[in-house]
XYZ file of C-alpha atoms in Angstrom:
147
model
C 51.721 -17.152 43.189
C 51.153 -20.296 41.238
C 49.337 -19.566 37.946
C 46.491 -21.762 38.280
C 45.741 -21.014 42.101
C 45.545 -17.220 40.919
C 42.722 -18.641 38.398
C 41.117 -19.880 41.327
C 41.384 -16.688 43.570
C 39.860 -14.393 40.351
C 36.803 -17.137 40.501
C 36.492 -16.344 43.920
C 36.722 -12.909 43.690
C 34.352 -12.677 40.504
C 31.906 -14.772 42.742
C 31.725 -12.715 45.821
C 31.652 -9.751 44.099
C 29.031 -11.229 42.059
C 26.669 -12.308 45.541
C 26.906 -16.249 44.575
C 28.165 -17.226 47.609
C 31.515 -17.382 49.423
C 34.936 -17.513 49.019
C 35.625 -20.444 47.530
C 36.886 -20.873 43.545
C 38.356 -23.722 41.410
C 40.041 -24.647 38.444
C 40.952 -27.704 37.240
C 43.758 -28.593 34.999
C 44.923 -31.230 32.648
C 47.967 -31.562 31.031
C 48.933 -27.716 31.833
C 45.648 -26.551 30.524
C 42.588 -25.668 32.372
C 40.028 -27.877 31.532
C 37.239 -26.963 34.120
C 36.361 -23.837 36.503
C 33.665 -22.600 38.967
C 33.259 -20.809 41.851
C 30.533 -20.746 44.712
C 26.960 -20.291 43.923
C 25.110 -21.721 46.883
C 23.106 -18.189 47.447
C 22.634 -17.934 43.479
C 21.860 -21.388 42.451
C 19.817 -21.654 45.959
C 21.330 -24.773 45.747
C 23.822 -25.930 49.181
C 25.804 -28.445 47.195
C 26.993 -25.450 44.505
C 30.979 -25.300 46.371
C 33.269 -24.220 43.547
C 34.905 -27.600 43.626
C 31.675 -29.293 42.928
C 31.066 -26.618 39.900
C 34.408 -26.936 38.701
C 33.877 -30.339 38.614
C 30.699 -30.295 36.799
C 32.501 -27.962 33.875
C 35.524 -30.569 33.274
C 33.115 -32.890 33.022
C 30.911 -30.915 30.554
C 34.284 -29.751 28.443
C 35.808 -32.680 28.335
C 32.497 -35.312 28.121
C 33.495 -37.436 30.889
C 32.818 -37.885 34.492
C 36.389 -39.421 34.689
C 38.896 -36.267 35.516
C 41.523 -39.078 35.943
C 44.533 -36.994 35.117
C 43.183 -33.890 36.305
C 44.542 -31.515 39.094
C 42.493 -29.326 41.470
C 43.172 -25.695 42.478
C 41.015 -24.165 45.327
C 41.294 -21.277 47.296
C 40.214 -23.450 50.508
C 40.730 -26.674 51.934
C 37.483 -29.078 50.074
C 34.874 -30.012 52.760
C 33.839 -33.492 53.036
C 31.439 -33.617 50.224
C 34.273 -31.902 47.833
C 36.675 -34.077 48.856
C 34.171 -37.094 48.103
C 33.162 -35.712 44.792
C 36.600 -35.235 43.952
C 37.244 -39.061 44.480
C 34.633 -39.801 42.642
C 35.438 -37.688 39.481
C 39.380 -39.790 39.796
C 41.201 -36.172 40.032
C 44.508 -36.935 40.741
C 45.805 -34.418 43.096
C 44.322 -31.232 45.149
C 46.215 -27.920 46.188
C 44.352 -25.771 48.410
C 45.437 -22.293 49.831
C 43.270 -21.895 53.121
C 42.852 -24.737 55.781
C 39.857 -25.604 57.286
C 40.288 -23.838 60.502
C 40.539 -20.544 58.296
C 36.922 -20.871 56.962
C 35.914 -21.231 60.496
C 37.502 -18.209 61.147
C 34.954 -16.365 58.688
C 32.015 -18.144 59.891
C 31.522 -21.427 57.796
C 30.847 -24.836 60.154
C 32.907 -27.171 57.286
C 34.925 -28.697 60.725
C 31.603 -30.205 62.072
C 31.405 -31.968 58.916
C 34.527 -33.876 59.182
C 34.011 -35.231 62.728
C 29.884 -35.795 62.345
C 28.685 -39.342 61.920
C 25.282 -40.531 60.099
C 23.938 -40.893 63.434
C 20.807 -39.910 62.106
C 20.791 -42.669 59.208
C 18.843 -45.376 59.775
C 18.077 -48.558 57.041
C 14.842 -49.001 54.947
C 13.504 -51.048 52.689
C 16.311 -52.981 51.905
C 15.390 -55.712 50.188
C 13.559 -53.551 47.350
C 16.955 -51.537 46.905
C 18.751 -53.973 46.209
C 16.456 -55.213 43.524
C 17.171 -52.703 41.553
C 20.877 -53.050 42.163
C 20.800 -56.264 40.596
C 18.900 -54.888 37.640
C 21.548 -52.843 37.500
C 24.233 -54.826 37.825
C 22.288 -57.416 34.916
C 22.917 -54.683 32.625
C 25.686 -54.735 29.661
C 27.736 -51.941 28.542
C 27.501 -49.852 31.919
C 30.269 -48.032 33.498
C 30.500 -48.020 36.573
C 31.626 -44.725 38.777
């Protein structure tokens, strides 16, 4: 087994024996040393956006004072769902390597495949014209980075 995917199994394991949540751990790696981990704490954190990906994420960050992980490479124990997969675009990591797919999480009762084929068909626009006031105070500003 690959070294850093076995990190990612024991944060599983540590959460689910813990009662944080499912199956799901992470570790992130940069330049052959782990840099970030986490595992999932939705039932903990009472929180449904705690996946270990997303905490991973939010410990590289932390450690390395950044929200770029350009560089970075992330281990899970399960395919990321579509709000892990957009977080980890947004963070820049550079590659993913996940051990279950997402039919296998179906398999033990999570609904991450309804996720990939839903649209915002409940999304509807508002207000427009006062949003993007503040995007153009926004984009007025100096020395911002944009992410």
């Amino acid at each position: 087994m690959n070294q850093y995917m076995k990190l990612a199994v024991e944060e599983a394991e540590n959460g689910i024996r813990a009662g944080h949540g499912g199956p799901f751990g992470c570790v992130i790696v940069k330049e052959n040393q782990v840099v970030g981990r986490g595992h999932n704490e939705v039932v903990k954190q009472k929180d449904p956006t705690c996946h270990g990906e997303i905490m991973a994420i939010r410990n590289a960050c932390q450690n390395l004072g950044t929200f770029n992980l350009a560089g970075c490479e992330l281990y899970t124990t399960a395919q990321p769902c579509p709000m892990c997969q957009g977080a980890v675009q947004w963070a820049n990591i550079t590659k993913i390597y996940y051990g279950c797919h997402i039919s296998d999480t179906e398999k033990i009762g999570f609904r991450d495949k309804e996720f990939f084929s839903k649209s915002l068909e409940t999304a509807e626009e508002l207000d427009r014209p006062a949003c993007l006031e503040v995007f153009q105070e926004y984009q007025n500003l100096k020395n911002k980075e944009n992410y």
